[in-house]
Amino acid sequence: MNRRPRRNRKSQVIREMVEETRLSTKDFIFPLFLIEGSRQRSEVASMPGIYRNSLDLMLKEIEECLHLGIKAFDIFPAYPDSKKDKFATESYNPDTFYLKAIREVKARFPEAVVMTDVAMDPYSSDGHDGLVENGKILNDETLEILGKMALAQAQAGADILGPSDMMDGRVGHIRQILDRNGFKDVSIMSYTAKYASAFYGPFRDALDSAPKMGDKKTYQMDPANYKEALIEAELDTLEGADFLMVKPALAYLDVIRLLKDHSNLPIAAYNVSGEYAMIKAAGEKGWIDPQRAMLESLLSIKRAGASVILSYFAKEYAEIVKK
């Protein structure tokens, strides 16, 4: 035999020399959950090792991550029901704890990249990403609320805004508002292909943001659809997105590759809470090696074409490679 592919697998050094895909701490954005108060810390029951932190403890977490090489953070707020209403008005209250936290993180760690979430569900008494009227999610009326929210986050110092709502036209609406108000350098990472997935459950537990009625299938994408992602990608690109995101990641590796092959924009993928929880739960049962499964999963997302990976494994990965 003239060709023996196993020769390039015969030692660790040679395998590393010819490996086609390499992960780096530079690839990651670490999602963090913020709660009001001080010295407050509670573990998310369905996400072992992931916590809701008050700002003082989150600052310590961010500092540790920066030392490990994780430099980008997507901060999600967990609001009590008492601060939620139909119109998500707390989202653009300049004195709300979320916006204050963004200011403090950027003041303390100017080198860190802060990404924020633009959607109504953390602030909505209905638990939906858009405005609910007579059981329907109103698209254009929601854009007005998202615009106020996005501007407030940019004013607080956010580097990247992440519209996760899946309303039609929201990227263009937000881009126009940002530009009109002098925030031309604030980036938009659009949740371009966000599917109506079963893998979001633990995240909704973390924020207590599940819909109070119905589901999100009238605005999030159908898991059966593939080419539809190209329509969303084209619209988001034309409207001014700087990154295109696929969410979830592992069940949609084909969609990551599709967008990678058809777009010149960086492709991001969100390795979501349910994907994290599956590996952790199976690892606790002793059914799999959780560290190897984590590394293999993250590598598959990168191999599929993601330039940026949002993952709850980010810090754990950084701690492994730091050793």
Tab-separated table of C-alpha atoms in Angstrom:
chain	number	residue	atom	x	y	z
A	1	MET	CA	0.000	0.000	0.000
A	2	ASN	CA	1.423	3.366	-1.044
A	3	ARG	CA	-0.995	5.368	1.101
A	4	ARG	CA	-1.342	4.628	4.791
A	5	PRO	CA	-3.302	7.434	6.517
A	6	ARG	CA	-2.447	5.902	9.894
A	7	ARG	CA	1.131	7.163	9.531
A	8	ASN	CA	-0.177	10.645	10.274
A	9	ARG	CA	-1.837	9.350	13.456
A	10	LYS	CA	1.082	7.413	14.911
A	11	SER	CA	2.018	9.888	17.670
A	12	GLN	CA	0.517	12.764	19.588
A	13	VAL	CA	3.041	15.193	18.120
A	14	ILE	CA	2.237	14.217	14.532
A	15	ARG	CA	-1.499	14.230	15.182
A	16	GLU	CA	-1.254	17.766	16.558
A	17	MET	CA	0.964	18.803	13.636
A	18	VAL	CA	-1.657	17.864	11.030
A	19	GLU	CA	-4.879	18.623	12.886
A	20	GLU	CA	-7.199	20.691	10.716
A	21	THR	CA	-9.236	22.457	13.415
A	22	ARG	CA	-7.890	24.109	16.556
A	23	LEU	CA	-9.770	25.650	19.439
A	24	SER	CA	-8.551	28.713	21.288
A	25	THR	CA	-9.777	30.761	24.231
A	26	LYS	CA	-10.018	33.577	21.666
A	27	ASP	CA	-12.967	31.765	20.071
A	28	PHE	CA	-15.262	32.067	23.074
A	29	ILE	CA	-17.901	34.344	24.524
A	30	PHE	CA	-18.865	33.295	28.053
A	31	PRO	CA	-22.572	33.770	28.951
A	32	LEU	CA	-23.127	35.067	32.494
A	33	PHE	CA	-26.308	35.407	34.570
A	34	LEU	CA	-26.752	38.568	36.636
A	35	ILE	CA	-29.038	39.106	39.632
A	36	GLU	CA	-29.687	42.196	41.714
A	37	GLY	CA	-28.057	42.788	45.092
A	38	SER	CA	-24.659	42.021	46.584
A	39	ARG	CA	-23.006	38.812	47.790
A	40	GLN	CA	-25.739	36.907	45.995
A	41	ARG	CA	-24.877	33.625	44.298
A	42	SER	CA	-27.125	30.715	43.397
A	43	GLU	CA	-26.404	27.722	41.211
A	44	VAL	CA	-28.709	26.996	38.290
A	45	ALA	CA	-30.060	23.579	39.270
A	46	SER	CA	-30.222	22.280	35.699
A	47	MET	CA	-26.751	23.650	34.810
A	48	PRO	CA	-24.180	22.288	37.292
A	49	GLY	CA	-21.287	24.698	37.749
A	50	ILE	CA	-23.176	27.711	36.374
A	51	TYR	CA	-24.363	30.422	38.764
A	52	ARG	CA	-26.501	33.524	38.951
A	53	ASN	CA	-24.265	36.186	40.482
A	54	SER	CA	-24.789	39.670	41.828
A	55	LEU	CA	-22.522	42.297	40.306
A	56	ASP	CA	-19.800	42.156	42.956
A	57	LEU	CA	-19.322	38.418	42.431
A	58	MET	CA	-19.693	38.687	38.667
A	59	LEU	CA	-16.807	41.160	38.602
A	60	LYS	CA	-14.637	38.571	40.352
A	61	GLU	CA	-15.758	35.936	37.840
A	62	ILE	CA	-14.886	38.199	34.924
A	63	GLU	CA	-11.473	38.972	36.421
A	64	GLU	CA	-10.728	35.242	36.757
A	65	CYS	CA	-11.817	34.636	33.177
A	66	LEU	CA	-9.635	37.449	31.834
A	67	HIS	CA	-6.617	35.848	33.513
A	68	LEU	CA	-7.551	32.598	31.749
A	69	GLY	CA	-7.775	34.260	28.334
A	70	ILE	CA	-11.571	34.568	28.083
A	71	LYS	CA	-12.148	38.199	27.127
A	72	ALA	CA	-15.757	38.376	25.912
A	73	PHE	CA	-18.913	38.004	28.002
A	74	ASP	CA	-22.629	37.877	27.179
A	75	ILE	CA	-24.496	39.126	30.242
A	76	PHE	CA	-28.127	38.092	30.832
A	77	PRO	CA	-30.240	39.617	33.622
A	78	ALA	CA	-32.628	37.682	35.851
A	79	TYR	CA	-35.469	39.979	36.949
A	80	PRO	CA	-38.114	39.231	39.571
A	81	ASP	CA	-41.740	39.249	38.464
A	82	SER	CA	-42.270	42.483	40.385
A	83	LYS	CA	-40.154	44.335	37.800
A	84	LYS	CA	-41.737	42.775	34.734
A	85	ASP	CA	-44.584	44.269	32.743
A	86	LYS	CA	-46.310	43.901	29.392
A	87	PHE	CA	-44.074	46.488	27.679
A	88	ALA	CA	-40.707	45.508	29.231
A	89	THR	CA	-40.234	49.078	30.448
A	90	GLU	CA	-37.566	48.076	32.961
A	91	SER	CA	-35.279	47.176	30.049
A	92	TYR	CA	-34.580	50.819	29.233
A	93	ASN	CA	-34.785	52.288	32.741
A	94	PRO	CA	-31.332	53.938	33.078
A	95	ASP	CA	-31.267	53.087	36.796
A	96	THR	CA	-32.024	49.386	36.360
A	97	PHE	CA	-29.417	47.037	37.805
A	98	TYR	CA	-28.579	45.467	34.420
A	99	LEU	CA	-27.544	48.732	32.780
A	100	LYS	CA	-25.661	49.808	35.909
A	101	ALA	CA	-23.771	46.508	35.799
A	102	ILE	CA	-22.739	47.003	32.174
A	103	ARG	CA	-21.328	50.421	33.072
A	104	GLU	CA	-19.426	48.987	36.015
A	105	VAL	CA	-17.976	46.058	34.068
A	106	LYS	CA	-16.724	48.378	31.316
A	107	ALA	CA	-15.309	50.835	33.882
A	108	ARG	CA	-13.495	48.083	35.786
A	109	PHE	CA	-12.390	46.043	32.773
A	110	PRO	CA	-12.260	48.259	29.674
A	111	GLU	CA	-10.377	45.526	27.823
A	112	ALA	CA	-13.305	43.116	28.173
A	113	VAL	CA	-15.898	42.847	25.402
A	114	VAL	CA	-19.432	43.030	26.769
A	115	MET	CA	-22.291	41.611	24.744
A	116	THR	CA	-25.913	42.199	25.724
A	117	ASP	CA	-29.221	40.538	24.943
A	118	VAL	CA	-31.914	42.483	23.078
A	119	ALA	CA	-35.284	40.799	23.609
A	120	MET	CA	-38.311	41.383	25.771
A	121	ASP	CA	-38.564	38.044	27.562
A	122	PRO	CA	-36.377	38.787	30.648
A	123	TYR	CA	-38.507	41.881	31.353
A	124	SER	CA	-41.901	40.797	30.051
A	125	SER	CA	-44.737	39.670	32.275
A	126	ASP	CA	-45.835	37.503	29.319
A	127	GLY	CA	-42.437	35.785	28.977
A	128	HIS	CA	-42.288	36.305	25.222
A	129	ASP	CA	-39.611	37.982	23.103
A	130	GLY	CA	-42.198	40.340	21.638
A	131	LEU	CA	-45.253	42.328	22.631
A	132	VAL	CA	-48.313	40.115	23.186
A	133	GLU	CA	-51.771	41.295	22.168
A	134	ASN	CA	-54.794	38.977	22.124
A	135	GLY	CA	-52.539	35.922	22.055
A	136	LYS	CA	-50.442	37.169	19.121
A	137	ILE	CA	-46.868	38.428	19.072
A	138	LEU	CA	-46.852	41.867	17.438
A	139	ASN	CA	-43.841	42.387	15.199
A	140	ASP	CA	-43.613	46.085	14.306
A	141	GLU	CA	-44.809	47.310	17.697
A	142	THR	CA	-42.087	45.176	19.314
A	143	LEU	CA	-39.413	46.906	17.222
A	144	GLU	CA	-40.096	50.198	19.000
A	145	ILE	CA	-39.448	48.578	22.379
A	146	LEU	CA	-36.339	46.780	21.143
A	147	GLY	CA	-34.993	50.056	19.788
A	148	LYS	CA	-35.280	51.726	23.201
A	149	MET	CA	-33.661	48.704	24.845
A	150	ALA	CA	-30.779	48.598	22.361
A	151	LEU	CA	-30.061	52.306	22.720
A	152	ALA	CA	-30.030	52.048	26.521
A	153	GLN	CA	-27.554	49.165	26.347
A	154	ALA	CA	-25.292	51.054	23.946
A	155	GLN	CA	-25.395	54.103	26.207
A	156	ALA	CA	-24.369	51.875	29.120
A	157	GLY	CA	-21.252	50.793	27.208
A	158	ALA	CA	-22.137	47.512	25.490
A	159	ASP	CA	-19.692	46.554	22.731
A	160	ILE	CA	-21.960	44.049	20.947
A	161	LEU	CA	-25.747	43.896	20.935
A	162	GLY	CA	-27.396	40.516	20.431
A	163	PRO	CA	-30.958	40.779	19.116
A	164	SER	CA	-32.325	37.362	20.063
A	165	ASP	CA	-36.010	38.134	19.538
A	166	MET	CA	-36.404	36.957	15.906
A	167	MET	CA	-38.742	39.802	14.952
A	168	ASP	CA	-38.653	40.708	11.249
A	169	GLY	CA	-36.680	43.874	10.538
A	170	ARG	CA	-35.175	44.275	13.983
A	171	VAL	CA	-31.526	44.406	12.872
A	172	GLY	CA	-32.150	47.314	10.506
A	173	HIS	CA	-34.290	49.132	13.067
A	174	ILE	CA	-31.623	48.812	15.767
A	175	ARG	CA	-28.817	49.756	13.384
A	176	GLN	CA	-30.609	52.959	12.384
A	177	ILE	CA	-31.248	53.959	15.993
A	178	LEU	CA	-27.629	53.280	16.984
A	179	ASP	CA	-26.254	55.274	14.054
A	180	ARG	CA	-28.609	58.208	14.613
A	181	ASN	CA	-27.497	58.446	18.228
A	182	GLY	CA	-23.755	58.303	17.622
A	183	PHE	CA	-23.160	54.604	18.296
A	184	LYS	CA	-21.820	53.631	14.882
A	185	ASP	CA	-19.072	51.528	16.479
A	186	VAL	CA	-21.448	49.319	18.472
A	187	SER	CA	-21.664	45.914	16.767
A	188	ILE	CA	-24.719	43.746	16.170
A	189	MET	CA	-24.465	39.975	16.497
A	190	SER	CA	-27.786	38.896	15.094
A	191	TYR	CA	-29.453	35.693	16.229
A	192	THR	CA	-29.962	34.915	12.560
A	193	ALA	CA	-31.062	31.291	12.656
A	194	LYS	CA	-32.584	30.851	16.094
A	195	TYR	CA	-34.651	27.703	16.136
A	196	ALA	CA	-37.703	26.858	18.248
A	197	SER	CA	-35.721	24.313	20.209
A	198	ALA	CA	-36.202	22.005	23.182
A	199	PHE	CA	-32.625	22.753	24.260
A	200	TYR	CA	-33.394	26.130	25.894
A	201	GLY	CA	-35.043	24.762	29.031
A	202	PRO	CA	-32.216	25.276	31.555
A	203	PHE	CA	-31.636	28.846	30.340
A	204	ARG	CA	-35.280	29.701	30.949
A	205	ASP	CA	-34.938	28.183	34.433
A	206	ALA	CA	-31.943	30.438	35.066
A	207	LEU	CA	-33.852	33.592	34.147
A	208	ASP	CA	-37.395	32.468	34.971
A	209	SER	CA	-38.340	33.690	31.506
A	210	ALA	CA	-40.470	30.917	30.042
A	211	PRO	CA	-43.604	32.021	28.116
A	212	LYS	CA	-46.693	32.347	30.283
A	213	MET	CA	-48.838	31.197	27.368
A	214	GLY	CA	-48.232	29.368	24.099
A	215	ASP	CA	-44.790	28.880	22.616
A	216	LYS	CA	-42.329	30.759	20.399
A	217	LYS	CA	-42.943	28.910	17.147
A	218	THR	CA	-44.505	31.888	15.348
A	219	TYR	CA	-41.216	33.788	15.449
A	220	GLN	CA	-38.393	31.299	16.051
A	221	MET	CA	-37.446	29.040	13.140
A	222	ASP	CA	-38.865	25.575	12.480
A	223	PRO	CA	-36.211	22.893	13.215
A	224	ALA	CA	-37.223	21.200	9.945
A	225	ASN	CA	-36.023	24.152	7.858
A	226	TYR	CA	-32.539	24.554	6.393
A	227	LYS	CA	-32.680	26.914	3.405
A	228	GLU	CA	-34.809	29.366	5.349
A	229	ALA	CA	-31.630	30.236	7.288
A	230	LEU	CA	-30.245	31.740	4.076
A	231	ILE	CA	-33.237	34.091	3.854
A	232	GLU	CA	-32.669	35.258	7.427
A	233	ALA	CA	-28.927	35.613	6.793
A	234	GLU	CA	-29.439	37.711	3.669
A	235	LEU	CA	-31.865	40.036	5.448
A	236	ASP	CA	-29.657	40.464	8.515
A	237	THR	CA	-26.641	41.186	6.326
A	238	LEU	CA	-28.494	43.801	4.299
A	239	GLU	CA	-29.823	45.387	7.490
A	240	GLY	CA	-26.347	45.840	8.945
A	241	ALA	CA	-25.460	42.821	11.093
A	242	ASP	CA	-21.769	42.361	11.900
A	243	PHE	CA	-22.029	38.686	12.903
A	244	LEU	CA	-24.559	35.971	12.067
A	245	MET	CA	-25.446	33.499	14.803
A	246	VAL	CA	-26.898	29.993	14.730
A	247	LYS	CA	-28.680	28.789	17.868
A	248	PRO	CA	-28.567	26.017	19.099
A	249	ALA	CA	-25.224	24.733	17.848
A	250	LEU	CA	-24.887	20.947	18.068
A	251	ALA	CA	-28.228	20.024	16.487
A	252	TYR	CA	-27.629	22.614	13.733
A	253	LEU	CA	-24.034	22.047	12.637
A	254	ASP	CA	-25.291	21.776	9.069
A	255	VAL	CA	-26.792	25.267	9.325
A	256	ILE	CA	-23.514	26.657	10.690
A	257	ARG	CA	-21.728	25.219	7.650
A	258	LEU	CA	-24.449	26.543	5.330
A	259	LEU	CA	-24.021	30.115	6.568
A	260	LYS	CA	-20.240	29.785	6.585
A	261	ASP	CA	-20.286	28.754	2.922
A	262	HIS	CA	-22.679	31.523	1.847
A	263	SER	CA	-21.609	34.546	3.897
A	264	ASN	CA	-18.495	36.639	4.283
A	265	LEU	CA	-19.543	37.712	7.776
A	266	PRO	CA	-18.180	35.916	10.863
A	267	ILE	CA	-20.434	33.062	11.944
A	268	ALA	CA	-21.208	32.597	15.635
A	269	ALA	CA	-22.830	29.586	17.254
A	270	TYR	CA	-24.526	29.363	20.632
A	271	ASN	CA	-23.746	26.117	22.464
A	272	VAL	CA	-26.923	26.394	24.500
A	273	SER	CA	-27.913	25.463	28.036
A	274	GLY	CA	-29.544	22.147	27.136
A	275	GLU	CA	-26.457	21.030	25.244
A	276	TYR	CA	-24.347	21.917	28.277
A	277	ALA	CA	-26.760	20.183	30.666
A	278	MET	CA	-26.804	16.936	28.647
A	279	ILE	CA	-23.053	16.494	28.932
A	280	LYS	CA	-22.999	17.446	32.607
A	281	ALA	CA	-25.868	15.106	33.474
A	282	ALA	CA	-24.412	12.149	31.567
A	283	GLY	CA	-21.028	12.847	33.135
A	284	GLU	CA	-22.504	12.839	36.644
A	285	LYS	CA	-24.085	9.466	35.878
A	286	GLY	CA	-20.727	8.111	34.747
A	287	TRP	CA	-22.085	7.338	31.287
A	288	ILE	CA	-19.534	9.477	29.418
A	289	ASP	CA	-16.249	11.246	30.066
A	290	PRO	CA	-17.617	14.815	30.380
A	291	GLN	CA	-14.326	16.539	29.640
A	292	ARG	CA	-13.725	14.598	26.436
A	293	ALA	CA	-17.367	15.075	25.390
A	294	MET	CA	-17.083	18.816	26.022
A	295	LEU	CA	-13.913	19.138	23.959
A	296	GLU	CA	-15.319	17.024	21.117
A	297	SER	CA	-18.543	19.065	21.042
A	298	LEU	CA	-16.743	22.412	20.995
A	299	LEU	CA	-14.365	21.174	18.311
A	300	SER	CA	-17.295	20.061	16.143
A	301	ILE	CA	-18.831	23.549	16.342
A	302	LYS	CA	-15.547	25.135	15.280
A	303	ARG	CA	-15.054	22.549	12.523
A	304	ALA	CA	-18.540	23.233	11.176
A	305	GLY	CA	-17.522	26.836	10.534
A	306	ALA	CA	-18.135	28.927	13.642
A	307	SER	CA	-15.608	31.709	14.212
A	308	VAL	CA	-17.201	32.588	17.560
A	309	ILE	CA	-18.643	30.151	20.109
A	310	LEU	CA	-20.923	31.222	22.929
A	311	SER	CA	-20.651	28.457	25.500
A	312	TYR	CA	-21.134	27.796	29.205
A	313	PHE	CA	-18.055	25.583	28.872
A	314	ALA	CA	-15.823	28.578	28.046
A	315	LYS	CA	-14.242	28.992	31.483
A	316	GLU	CA	-13.891	25.249	32.014
A	317	TYR	CA	-12.171	24.912	28.647
A	318	ALA	CA	-9.817	27.788	29.481
A	319	GLU	CA	-8.903	26.190	32.808
A	320	ILE	CA	-8.033	22.927	31.044
A	321	VAL	CA	-5.770	24.503	28.418
A	322	LYS	CA	-4.122	26.713	31.069
A	323	LYS	CA	-2.817	23.682	32.960
